[in-house]
Short mmCIF file of C-alpha atoms in Angstrom, two decimals:
data_model
loop_
_atom_site.label_atom_id
_atom_site.label_comp_id
_atom_site.label_asym_id
_atom_site.label_seq_id
_atom_site.Cartn_x
_atom_site.Cartn_y
_atom_site.Cartn_z
CA MET A 1 35.03 3.69 -19.24
CA SER A 2 36.23 6.96 -17.63
CA GLN A 3 36.16 10.25 -19.73
CA SER A 4 37.93 13.28 -18.76
CA ILE A 5 36.48 16.28 -20.63
CA ASP A 6 37.84 19.68 -20.47
CA PRO A 7 35.49 22.57 -20.10
CA PRO A 8 35.25 25.25 -22.48
CA GLU A 9 36.28 28.91 -21.67
CA PRO A 10 33.64 30.82 -19.48
CA ALA A 11 31.11 32.63 -21.55
CA ALA A 12 32.02 35.98 -22.64
CA THR A 13 30.25 39.09 -23.02
CA ALA A 14 29.40 41.03 -26.18
CA GLY A 15 32.58 42.85 -25.95
CA GLY A 16 34.42 39.55 -25.62
CA GLN A 17 35.16 39.95 -21.93
CA THR A 18 33.82 37.98 -19.06
CA ASP A 19 31.85 40.03 -16.91
CA PRO A 20 32.73 39.29 -13.28
CA ASN A 21 29.94 41.71 -11.86
CA GLY A 22 26.99 41.00 -14.08
CA PRO A 23 23.78 39.22 -13.14
CA ALA A 24 25.30 35.82 -14.22
CA ALA A 25 28.11 36.14 -11.65
CA ALA A 26 25.67 37.17 -8.88
CA ILE A 27 23.50 34.00 -9.67
CA ALA A 28 26.52 31.75 -9.72
CA ALA A 29 27.65 33.20 -6.51
CA GLY A 30 24.57 31.99 -4.84
CA TYR A 31 25.55 28.45 -5.65
CA ALA A 32 29.14 28.74 -4.15
CA PHE A 33 28.32 26.26 -1.22
CA SER A 34 31.14 25.28 1.27
CA GLY A 35 29.85 21.76 1.98
CA PRO A 36 29.04 18.62 -0.14
CA ALA A 37 26.76 19.37 -2.85
CA LEU A 38 25.31 17.53 -5.82
CA GLU A 39 26.15 19.02 -9.24
CA LEU A 40 23.06 19.71 -11.33
CA GLY A 41 24.61 21.64 -14.38
CA ALA A 42 26.03 24.72 -15.77
CA LEU A 43 24.49 28.12 -15.78
CA LEU A 44 22.69 29.45 -18.89
CA TRP A 45 22.71 33.19 -19.46
CA ASP A 46 21.63 34.84 -22.71
CA GLY A 47 21.31 31.50 -24.37
CA VAL A 48 25.02 30.59 -23.45
CA CYS A 49 25.98 27.70 -21.33
CA ASP A 50 28.80 28.66 -18.96
CA PRO A 51 30.48 25.60 -17.70
CA GLY A 52 32.62 27.82 -15.17
CA ARG A 53 29.53 28.55 -13.15
CA GLN A 54 28.12 25.51 -11.81
CA ILE A 55 24.52 25.15 -10.39
CA ARG A 56 24.58 22.80 -7.54
CA VAL A 57 22.28 21.80 -4.46
CA PRO A 58 23.85 21.30 -0.85
CA LEU A 59 23.52 17.76 0.03
CA SER A 60 22.55 18.78 3.64
CA MET A 61 19.31 20.49 2.20
CA LEU A 62 17.93 17.37 0.34
CA ASN A 63 15.75 16.71 3.49
CA ARG A 64 13.95 19.78 2.97
CA HIS A 65 11.92 18.24 -0.18
CA GLY A 66 11.68 19.27 -3.71
CA LEU A 67 9.86 19.36 -7.02
CA VAL A 68 10.86 18.39 -10.40
CA ALA A 69 8.32 19.69 -13.00
CA GLY A 70 8.00 20.12 -16.69
CA ALA A 71 6.01 19.20 -19.70
CA THR A 72 6.29 15.69 -21.26
CA GLY A 73 9.37 14.99 -22.97
CA THR A 74 11.45 17.76 -21.18
CA GLY A 75 13.76 15.62 -19.23
CA LYS A 76 12.13 15.18 -15.67
CA THR A 77 13.11 11.61 -15.37
CA LYS A 78 16.71 12.20 -16.48
CA THR A 79 16.83 14.78 -13.72
CA LEU A 80 15.52 12.52 -11.30
CA GLN A 81 18.04 9.94 -12.33
CA LEU A 82 20.89 12.57 -12.09
CA ILE A 83 19.98 13.38 -8.62
CA ALA A 84 19.42 9.88 -7.48
CA GLU A 85 22.70 8.53 -8.79
CA GLN A 86 24.68 11.48 -7.12
CA LEU A 87 23.00 10.65 -3.80
CA SER A 88 23.86 7.17 -4.16
CA ALA A 89 27.41 7.86 -4.85
CA ASN A 90 27.37 10.00 -1.58
CA GLY A 91 26.18 7.10 0.47
CA VAL A 92 22.53 8.39 0.76
CA PRO A 93 19.94 5.61 -0.08
CA VAL A 94 17.17 6.54 -2.58
CA PHE A 95 13.72 5.16 -3.08
CA LEU A 96 12.51 5.71 -6.78
CA ALA A 97 8.78 5.03 -7.66
CA ASP A 98 8.92 4.05 -11.28
CA VAL A 99 5.46 4.42 -12.67
CA LYS A 100 6.27 4.20 -16.33
CA GLY A 101 8.94 1.60 -16.06
CA ASP A 102 11.82 3.50 -17.49
CA VAL A 103 14.00 4.23 -14.29
CA SER A 104 15.40 0.77 -14.09
CA GLY A 105 18.39 1.65 -16.22
CA ILE A 106 19.90 3.22 -13.05
CA SER A 107 21.21 -0.09 -12.13
CA ALA A 108 23.34 -0.22 -15.35
CA PRO A 109 26.10 1.82 -16.72
CA GLY A 110 25.28 4.40 -19.40
CA ALA A 111 25.87 4.11 -22.92
CA PRO A 112 28.61 6.61 -24.10
CA GLY A 113 27.76 8.24 -27.32
CA GLY A 114 27.84 11.53 -29.33
CA ARG A 115 25.06 13.25 -27.60
CA THR A 116 26.07 12.27 -24.17
CA GLU A 117 29.83 13.26 -24.71
CA GLU A 118 28.52 16.52 -26.18
CA ARG A 119 26.23 17.42 -23.30
CA ALA A 120 29.32 16.56 -20.98
CA ARG A 121 31.62 18.95 -22.82
CA GLU A 122 29.01 21.81 -22.64
CA VAL A 123 28.45 21.76 -18.88
CA GLY A 124 32.00 20.85 -18.02
CA GLN A 125 31.29 17.26 -16.75
CA SER A 126 33.70 14.43 -16.44
CA TRP A 127 31.27 11.64 -17.57
CA GLU A 128 31.95 8.02 -16.57
CA ALA A 129 29.56 5.37 -17.27
CA THR A 130 28.19 3.90 -13.90
CA GLY A 131 25.51 2.01 -12.67
CA CYS A 132 24.16 2.10 -9.11
CA PRO A 133 23.61 -0.74 -6.60
CA ALA A 134 19.81 -1.34 -6.92
CA GLU A 135 16.87 -3.28 -5.57
CA PHE A 136 13.67 -3.67 -7.29
CA TYR A 137 10.22 -4.06 -5.73
CA SER A 138 6.61 -4.63 -6.64
CA LEU A 139 3.41 -3.76 -4.85
CA GLY A 140 2.31 -7.14 -3.34
CA GLY A 141 3.99 -8.96 -6.28
CA ILE A 142 2.00 -7.18 -8.91
CA GLY A 143 4.55 -7.00 -11.72
CA PRO A 144 8.38 -7.76 -11.49
CA GLY A 145 10.13 -7.15 -8.25
CA ILE A 146 10.27 -8.19 -4.53
CA PRO A 147 6.85 -7.92 -3.04
CA VAL A 148 6.08 -5.45 -0.69
CA ARG A 149 3.27 -6.16 1.74
CA ALA A 150 1.76 -4.76 5.02
CA SER A 151 -0.51 -6.23 7.31
CA VAL A 152 -4.07 -4.54 8.02
CA THR A 153 -2.94 -4.25 11.78
CA ALA A 154 0.27 -2.53 11.02
CA PHE A 155 -1.65 -0.22 8.59
CA GLY A 156 -3.95 0.90 11.42
CA PRO A 157 -7.44 1.89 11.52
CA VAL A 158 -6.68 5.65 11.26
CA LEU A 159 -4.73 5.49 8.07
CA LEU A 160 -7.26 2.83 6.60
CA SER A 161 -10.17 5.05 7.30
CA LYS A 162 -8.35 7.86 5.45
CA VAL A 163 -7.96 5.51 2.52
CA LEU A 164 -11.47 4.30 2.56
CA GLN A 165 -12.69 7.80 2.84
CA LEU A 166 -14.76 7.07 5.89
CA ASN A 167 -16.45 9.86 8.11
CA GLN A 168 -15.68 10.47 11.62
CA THR A 169 -18.46 8.00 12.94
CA GLN A 170 -17.45 5.32 10.72
CA GLU A 171 -13.71 5.99 11.56
CA GLN A 172 -14.77 5.40 15.21
CA SER A 173 -16.68 2.12 14.44
CA LEU A 174 -13.55 0.85 12.43
CA GLY A 175 -11.44 1.58 15.62
CA LEU A 176 -13.85 -0.53 17.74
CA ILE A 177 -13.42 -3.35 15.25
CA PHE A 178 -9.53 -3.05 15.46
CA HIS A 179 -9.80 -3.03 19.36
CA TYR A 180 -12.11 -6.04 19.39
CA ALA A 181 -9.93 -8.00 17.23
CA ASP A 182 -6.89 -7.21 19.20
CA SER A 183 -8.65 -8.20 22.73
CA LYS A 184 -9.74 -11.52 21.17
CA GLY A 185 -6.55 -12.31 19.65
CA LEU A 186 -7.95 -12.08 16.11
CA GLU A 187 -4.88 -11.07 13.77
CA LEU A 188 -5.88 -8.63 11.01
CA ILE A 189 -3.34 -9.54 8.39
CA ASP A 190 -5.22 -9.24 5.16
CA LEU A 191 -8.50 -7.66 3.92
CA LYS A 192 -10.40 -10.86 4.30
CA ASP A 193 -9.54 -11.00 8.11
CA LEU A 194 -11.19 -7.50 8.42
CA ARG A 195 -14.12 -8.31 6.33
CA ALA A 196 -14.73 -11.56 8.54
CA VAL A 197 -14.52 -9.52 11.69
CA VAL A 198 -17.09 -6.85 10.36
CA ALA A 199 -19.59 -9.46 9.19
CA PHE A 200 -19.06 -11.50 12.41
CA LEU A 201 -19.99 -8.47 14.85
CA VAL A 202 -23.08 -7.49 13.17
CA SER A 203 -24.53 -11.13 13.07
CA ASP A 204 -26.51 -12.62 15.65
CA GLN A 205 -23.80 -14.56 17.27
CA GLY A 206 -21.40 -11.39 17.46
CA LYS A 207 -23.70 -8.69 18.52
CA PRO A 208 -23.51 -9.54 22.22
CA GLU A 209 -19.61 -9.12 21.98
CA LEU A 210 -20.03 -5.49 21.15
CA LYS A 211 -21.87 -4.70 24.41
CA GLY A 212 -18.64 -3.97 26.42
CA ILE A 213 -17.08 -1.91 24.02
CA GLY A 214 -19.91 0.04 22.05
CA GLY A 215 -22.26 -0.76 19.24
CA LEU A 216 -21.72 -0.94 15.57
CA SER A 217 -24.60 -0.26 13.55
CA THR A 218 -25.69 -2.55 10.59
CA VAL A 219 -25.65 0.59 8.27
CA THR A 220 -22.17 1.69 9.40
CA ALA A 221 -20.89 -2.08 8.86
CA GLY A 222 -22.58 -2.01 5.33
CA VAL A 223 -20.48 1.28 4.59
CA ILE A 224 -17.09 -0.10 5.82
CA LEU A 225 -17.71 -3.42 3.71
CA ARG A 226 -18.65 -1.66 0.63
CA ALA A 227 -15.61 0.54 0.87
CA LEU A 228 -13.41 -2.40 1.31
CA THR A 229 -14.92 -4.10 -1.74
CA ALA A 230 -14.09 -0.99 -3.82
CA PHE A 231 -10.63 -0.87 -2.34
CA GLU A 232 -10.04 -4.59 -3.13
CA GLN A 233 -10.95 -3.91 -6.78
CA GLN A 234 -8.20 -1.33 -6.95
CA GLY A 235 -5.82 -4.33 -6.20
CA ALA A 236 -5.37 -3.74 -2.67
CA SER A 237 -5.87 -7.33 -1.53
CA GLU A 238 -2.36 -8.07 -3.17
CA PHE A 239 -0.74 -5.38 -0.87
CA PHE A 240 -2.03 -6.49 2.48
CA GLY A 241 -0.62 -9.77 3.66
CA GLU A 242 2.49 -11.57 4.92
CA PRO A 243 5.36 -11.69 4.96
CA GLU A 244 5.26 -8.13 6.13
CA PHE A 245 8.12 -5.82 4.47
CA ASP A 246 10.40 -4.17 6.80
CA THR A 247 10.79 -0.46 5.63
CA SER A 248 14.36 -0.37 7.11
CA GLU A 249 15.17 -2.35 3.98
CA PHE A 250 14.96 1.04 2.07
CA LEU A 251 17.87 2.42 4.36
CA ARG A 252 20.44 0.11 3.24
CA THR A 253 23.88 0.91 1.94
CA ALA A 254 25.96 -1.34 -0.38
CA PRO A 255 29.37 -2.81 0.84
CA ASP A 256 31.31 -0.18 -1.04
CA GLY A 257 29.48 2.49 0.96
CA ARG A 258 27.16 3.67 -1.85
CA GLY A 259 23.58 4.11 -0.98
CA VAL A 260 21.28 1.54 -2.28
CA VAL A 261 18.62 2.52 -4.89
CA SER A 262 15.29 0.88 -4.08
CA VAL A 263 13.20 1.01 -7.47
CA LEU A 264 9.39 0.29 -7.04
CA GLU A 265 8.06 -0.87 -10.25
CA LEU A 266 4.68 0.30 -10.94
CA PRO A 267 3.84 0.11 -14.63
CA ALA A 268 1.31 -2.57 -13.63
CA VAL A 269 -0.70 -0.63 -11.17
CA GLN A 270 -0.28 2.86 -12.89
CA ASP A 271 -4.13 2.63 -13.41
CA LYS A 272 -4.82 1.95 -9.88
CA PRO A 273 -3.72 5.30 -8.15
CA GLN A 274 -5.67 4.50 -4.89
CA LEU A 275 -3.22 1.59 -4.45
CA PHE A 276 -0.34 3.46 -5.14
CA SER A 277 -1.45 6.37 -2.79
CA THR A 278 -2.03 3.61 -0.25
CA PHE A 279 1.52 2.56 -0.29
CA LEU A 280 2.92 5.97 0.00
CA MET A 281 0.92 6.70 3.10
CA TRP A 282 1.75 3.56 4.74
CA LEU A 283 5.49 3.87 3.76
CA LEU A 284 5.96 7.35 4.94
CA ALA A 285 3.85 6.91 8.09
CA ASP A 286 5.87 3.75 8.94
CA LEU A 287 9.34 5.33 8.55
CA TYR A 288 7.91 8.39 10.47
CA ALA A 289 6.86 6.23 13.28
CA ASP A 290 10.09 4.11 13.53
CA LEU A 291 12.89 6.52 12.86
CA PRO A 292 14.25 8.75 15.62
CA GLU A 293 14.25 12.61 15.58
CA VAL A 294 17.57 13.79 14.19
CA GLY A 295 17.06 17.50 13.12
CA ASP A 296 19.36 18.67 10.44
CA LEU A 297 22.11 16.36 9.23
CA GLU A 298 25.14 16.70 7.01
CA GLN A 299 23.25 14.48 4.72
CA PRO A 300 19.74 12.77 4.72
CA LYS A 301 19.11 9.26 5.73
CA LEU A 302 16.77 8.66 2.63
CA VAL A 303 15.42 10.55 -0.26
CA PHE A 304 12.21 9.56 -2.08
CA PHE A 305 11.22 10.42 -5.43
CA PHE A 306 7.59 9.98 -6.60
CA ASP A 307 7.42 10.17 -10.46
CA GLU A 308 4.14 11.05 -11.95
CA ALA A 309 2.95 12.69 -8.86
CA HIS A 310 -0.31 13.88 -10.01
CA LEU A 311 -1.52 10.34 -9.81
CA LEU A 312 -1.25 10.49 -6.02
CA PHE A 313 -3.56 13.49 -5.80
CA ASN A 314 -6.23 13.05 -8.75
CA GLY A 315 -9.49 12.52 -6.86
CA ALA A 316 -7.73 12.29 -3.38
CA SER A 317 -9.84 12.74 -0.28
CA LYS A 318 -9.29 15.82 1.81
CA ALA A 319 -8.09 13.46 4.68
CA PHE A 320 -5.55 11.94 2.37
CA LEU A 321 -4.27 15.34 1.34
CA GLU A 322 -4.15 16.40 4.98
CA SER A 323 -2.22 13.38 5.84
CA ILE A 324 0.23 13.80 2.99
CA THR A 325 0.92 17.47 4.12
CA GLN A 326 1.36 16.71 7.63
CA THR A 327 3.92 13.82 6.83
CA VAL A 328 5.91 15.94 4.34
CA ARG A 329 6.04 18.80 7.00
CA LEU A 330 7.15 16.65 9.85
CA ILE A 331 9.30 13.85 8.26
CA ARG A 332 12.04 16.28 7.51
CA SER A 333 13.23 16.07 11.13
CA LYS A 334 13.66 12.22 10.62
CA GLY A 335 16.25 13.11 8.07
CA ILE A 336 13.98 11.98 5.24
CA GLY A 337 13.58 14.00 1.89
CA VAL A 338 10.73 13.75 -0.40
CA PHE A 339 10.78 14.80 -4.26
CA PHE A 340 7.71 15.05 -6.31
CA VAL A 341 7.99 14.57 -10.03
CA THR A 342 4.93 15.93 -12.19
CA GLN A 343 4.07 18.05 -15.21
CA THR A 344 3.25 21.15 -13.71
CA PRO A 345 3.47 22.51 -9.86
CA LYS A 346 -0.50 22.83 -9.95
CA ASP A 347 -0.64 18.89 -9.93
CA VAL A 348 0.70 19.13 -6.19
CA PRO A 349 -1.71 20.75 -3.77
CA ALA A 350 -0.67 24.21 -2.50
CA ASP A 351 -0.31 23.00 0.94
CA VAL A 352 2.14 20.25 -0.01
CA LEU A 353 3.92 22.67 -2.64
CA ALA A 354 4.47 25.01 0.34
CA GLN A 355 6.71 22.39 2.13
CA LEU A 356 9.12 22.01 -0.84
CA GLY A 357 12.51 24.07 -0.46
CA ASN A 358 14.02 22.85 -3.93
CA ARG A 359 12.93 23.05 -7.30
CA VAL A 360 13.88 22.11 -10.87
CA GLN A 361 11.33 23.44 -13.37
CA HIS A 362 11.75 22.09 -16.98
CA ALA A 363 9.90 23.66 -19.90
CA LEU A 364 6.28 24.55 -19.81
CA ARG A 365 3.91 24.54 -22.92
CA ALA A 366 1.48 27.29 -23.49
CA PHE A 367 -0.78 25.87 -26.35
CA THR A 368 -4.10 26.61 -24.73
CA PRO A 369 -5.50 29.27 -22.63
CA ASP A 370 -5.35 26.92 -19.51
CA ASP A 371 -1.66 26.31 -20.34
CA ALA A 372 -1.10 29.89 -20.46
CA LYS A 373 -2.63 30.38 -17.10
CA ALA A 374 -0.74 27.75 -15.58
CA LEU A 375 2.40 29.40 -16.88
CA LYS A 376 1.73 32.51 -15.24
CA ALA A 377 0.85 30.82 -12.15
CA THR A 378 4.20 29.05 -12.16
CA VAL A 379 6.12 32.08 -12.79
CA ARG A 380 4.64 33.88 -9.66
CA THR A 381 5.84 31.01 -7.47
CA PHE A 382 9.63 31.87 -8.28
CA PRO A 383 11.63 34.39 -6.31
CA ASN A 384 12.37 37.74 -8.10
CA SER A 385 14.60 37.15 -11.06
CA PRO A 386 16.57 39.00 -13.83
CA TYR A 387 15.20 36.35 -15.96
CA ASP A 388 12.04 36.88 -18.12
CA LEU A 389 10.72 33.65 -16.76
CA GLU A 390 7.51 33.59 -18.99
CA GLU A 391 9.62 33.53 -21.78
CA LEU A 392 12.29 31.50 -20.56
CA LEU A 393 10.29 28.72 -19.29
CA THR A 394 8.60 28.27 -22.83
CA GLY A 395 11.89 28.33 -24.58
CA LEU A 396 13.96 25.88 -22.58
CA GLY A 397 15.38 22.82 -24.56
CA THR A 398 15.45 19.22 -23.48
CA GLY A 399 17.58 18.88 -20.47
CA GLU A 400 17.55 22.39 -19.33
CA ALA A 401 15.55 23.79 -16.23
CA VAL A 402 15.06 26.72 -14.16
CA VAL A 403 16.51 25.95 -10.77
CA THR A 404 16.36 27.41 -7.24
CA VAL A 405 17.18 25.41 -4.06
CA LEU A 406 17.82 26.06 -0.41
CA SER A 407 21.40 27.41 0.46
CA GLU A 408 23.17 26.00 3.31
CA ASN A 409 21.80 28.53 5.75
CA GLY A 410 18.19 27.73 4.42
CA ALA A 411 17.65 30.69 2.34
CA PRO A 412 16.53 30.31 -1.43
CA THR A 413 19.09 30.76 -4.01
CA PRO A 414 18.88 33.03 -7.00
CA VAL A 415 16.79 31.49 -9.88
CA ALA A 416 19.33 30.00 -12.46
CA ALA A 417 18.69 28.71 -15.85
CA THR A 418 20.54 25.51 -16.07
CA ARG A 419 21.86 23.21 -18.56
CA LEU A 420 21.69 19.85 -16.70
CA ARG A 421 24.31 17.23 -16.68
CA ALA A 422 23.96 13.75 -18.39
CA PRO A 423 23.19 10.83 -16.17
CA GLN A 424 25.82 8.32 -15.74
CA SER A 425 23.58 5.20 -15.52
CA LEU A 426 21.58 3.94 -18.55
CA MET A 427 18.79 6.36 -19.58
CA GLY A 428 16.12 3.93 -20.20
CA PRO A 429 14.77 0.51 -18.90
CA ILE A 430 17.03 -2.55 -18.65
CA ASP A 431 16.10 -5.61 -20.41
CA PRO A 432 13.22 -7.52 -18.75
CA ALA A 433 15.16 -10.66 -18.38
CA ALA A 434 18.04 -8.92 -16.66
CA LEU A 435 15.47 -7.25 -14.44
CA ASP A 436 13.99 -10.49 -13.54
CA ALA A 437 17.44 -11.81 -12.85
CA ALA A 438 18.38 -9.01 -10.79
CA VAL A 439 15.12 -9.55 -8.63
CA LYS A 440 15.69 -13.24 -8.10
CA ALA A 441 19.61 -12.71 -7.39
CA SER A 442 18.61 -10.39 -4.36
CA LEU A 443 18.97 -11.56 -0.74
CA LEU A 444 15.76 -10.24 0.16
CA TYR A 445 13.87 -12.31 -2.48
CA SER A 446 13.82 -15.55 -0.36
CA ARG A 447 12.56 -13.64 2.41
CA TYR A 448 9.60 -11.87 0.99
CA ALA A 449 8.85 -13.57 -2.52
CA GLU A 450 6.34 -16.25 -1.05
CA PRO A 451 3.07 -15.06 0.35
CA VAL A 452 2.42 -16.78 3.74
CA ASP A 453 -1.59 -17.25 4.75
CA ARG A 454 -1.31 -18.22 8.40
CA GLU A 455 -4.15 -18.71 10.71
CA SER A 456 -5.93 -15.40 11.35
CA ALA A 457 -9.09 -13.82 11.89
CA TYR A 458 -10.62 -15.20 8.87
CA GLU A 459 -9.64 -18.79 9.69
CA LYS A 460 -10.52 -18.60 13.53
CA ILE A 461 -13.80 -16.96 12.73
CA THR A 462 -14.74 -19.34 9.94
CA ALA A 463 -13.89 -22.45 12.20
CA GLU A 464 -15.87 -20.90 15.21
CA GLN A 465 -18.77 -20.35 12.88
CA ALA A 466 -18.44 -23.99 11.46
CA ALA A 467 -18.29 -25.42 14.97
CA ALA A 468 -21.26 -23.51 16.00
CA GLU A 469 -23.27 -24.59 13.03
CA ALA A 470 -22.22 -28.08 13.34
CA GLN A 471 -23.42 -28.05 17.10
CA ALA A 472 -26.45 -26.28 15.98
CA GLU A 473 -27.28 -28.96 13.47
CA ALA A 474 -26.48 -31.62 15.92
CA ALA A 475 -28.90 -29.96 18.48
CA ALA A 476 -31.60 -29.59 15.75
CA ALA A 477 -31.28 -33.21 14.81
CA ALA A 478 -31.60 -34.45 18.31
CA ALA A 479 -34.75 -32.34 18.91
CA GLU A 480 -36.29 -33.62 15.78
CA ALA A 481 -35.60 -37.18 16.70
CA ASP A 482 -37.11 -36.41 19.93
CA LYS A 483 -40.02 -35.11 18.65
CA GLN A 484 -40.53 -37.98 16.17
CA ALA A 485 -40.37 -40.17 19.24
CA LYS A 486 -42.84 -38.57 21.12
CA ALA A 487 -45.30 -38.26 18.26
CA ALA A 488 -44.92 -41.95 17.71
CA GLU A 489 -45.59 -42.74 21.18
CA ARG A 490 -48.42 -40.39 21.26
CA ALA A 491 -49.96 -42.25 17.93
CA ALA A 492 -49.83 -45.36 19.38
CA ARG A 493 -51.61 -44.56 22.63
CA SER A 494 -54.43 -43.01 20.54
CA ALA A 495 -54.67 -45.57 17.84
CA PRO A 496 -58.19 -47.56 17.79
CA LYS A 497 -58.14 -51.04 18.74
CA PRO A 498 -58.70 -53.54 16.09
CA GLU A 499 -62.09 -55.48 15.68
CA PRO A 500 -61.74 -59.32 17.08
CA SER A 501 -62.08 -61.97 14.90
CA LEU A 502 -65.01 -64.60 15.12
CA ALA A 503 -63.02 -67.13 16.97
CA GLN A 504 -61.92 -64.30 19.48
CA GLN A 505 -65.58 -63.03 19.87
CA VAL A 506 -66.67 -66.90 20.53
CA VAL A 507 -63.94 -67.38 22.84
CA GLY A 508 -64.40 -64.27 24.70
CA SER A 509 -68.22 -64.69 25.08
CA GLY A 510 -69.69 -65.34 28.59
CA LEU A 511 -71.27 -68.69 27.53
CA PHE A 512 -67.88 -70.00 26.31
CA ARG A 513 -66.25 -69.13 29.51
CA SER A 514 -68.94 -70.86 31.45
CA LEU A 515 -68.74 -73.91 29.41
CA ALA A 516 -65.08 -73.89 29.58
CA ARG A 517 -65.17 -73.79 33.37
CA SER A 518 -67.56 -76.59 33.63
CA VAL A 519 -65.76 -78.85 31.03
CA GLY A 520 -62.41 -77.92 33.20
CA THR A 521 -63.99 -78.80 36.37
CA GLN A 522 -65.34 -82.26 35.33
CA LEU A 523 -61.95 -83.00 33.23
CA GLY A 524 -60.03 -82.30 36.54
CA ARG A 525 -62.00 -84.65 38.43
CA GLU A 526 -61.39 -87.40 35.99
CA ILE A 527 -57.67 -86.77 35.87
CA SER A 528 -57.65 -86.80 39.73
CA ARG A 529 -59.50 -90.04 39.79
CA SER A 530 -57.06 -91.77 37.40
CA LEU A 531 -53.87 -90.45 39.38
CA PHE A 532 -55.15 -91.03 43.03
CA GLY A 533 -57.37 -93.94 42.45
CA THR A 534 -60.43 -92.05 43.99
CA ALA A 535 -63.64 -93.89 43.26
CA ARG A 536 -66.31 -92.34 41.50
CA ARG A 537 -68.76 -91.15 43.81
CA ARG A 538 -72.09 -93.18 43.39
CA ARG A 539 -75.40 -91.80 43.49
#
């Protein structure tokens, strides 16, 4: 339901008159942009909200990246939601990494109520309950959402080396492994394919294959295999596979012209930061490689929001930080904006923080010496301001923030304490059943839901090894049979002859043979006589 809320009169000075030349007016003038802009909220000055002085951010500057920071419970997620839904309304696709599972409500209209209406009146907002066109994704099917997967080949040896924290020698060896797999038609789709190729190349059968491209030591192969094992324990085996996700899906707009909000549901993997950071690196690298250089546009092609950004950087390797810094620095020219959402600016490495042009800083706490130190460090990162920022940042209420952005000419705007607008979408998660229904109703679900395990390096190497083993077994069996046959033949030749029986000894004796000849001669004569009638010779 649409609500039109009339803004109150501008805040007055102590004398009851509006000060057109005071610091508040100068601050507001810094946000009077001529081009399209997102409405963040109304200026706060001396504790009074002035709805006549709106704080905005130019749409054309959203590819200059940004930071939304603040202590727990100060409204960071609602700020993220406010910016994202306005980007969508302006036809800009949005990507949200939902670590805690409380951003899915952006797809549903918000719930009107006393607090929402009160905030709208305070900031001069015409509030209307509106949901955004949304798609829900998950990393490799871990949790609800359309599975997002990538092949090992597409990920590449350089990026994978950084994720596995390999040194230069090990990275070069991994490059040799990828080169060999490509030259032999061994598709590296999932991690078991890569593991199979590494194990094969250091086997007796595979070592000769490396002579033409260089060597792979057993020690280096062992390091790579151990790193892969640790990576798999983080859940990475779910992310690598097919069907491979086309990152251009994140650049879509709805039929009504609004940008599609892609929500990556991460509650199931929030304890696996290496998997999450791996996905970030691949996604940004893939988009950077595929998208053309466009320079500065009237509006960005896509804006990313990474909630709980400290999970990306906790314990991250130097190579990972260098990769993130380089990607954030360069991807701006592709029309991509990146916003990090975290508790304090110190959660983001200094080299990355230096690339962020837009900033919404919610309240900070100073309960401990470390908190006080972080507060002072945060204050020093803001431009000069008429505010007492150290006092202001500890006194902001929920849904209030200190804002500074880049103007249309790229210069920082004055620091402005701001009471932020209320999101028009649902401020909270949608029902799990509704989320599941939305996932399965998507046109992308049938394309990416079911994993495909086609013949690749693992199957080919396993089949070749099985064939080689069968052939070796057959040859060994034939050799054993031949050996046994020859042994039997030798045994037969060398076996002692058996002793003759008594009859054989008698028959074989010389006396018996002589007697047999004599008897045979006489018997022959008798027979001849009887047949031919010859007369017996008389003496």
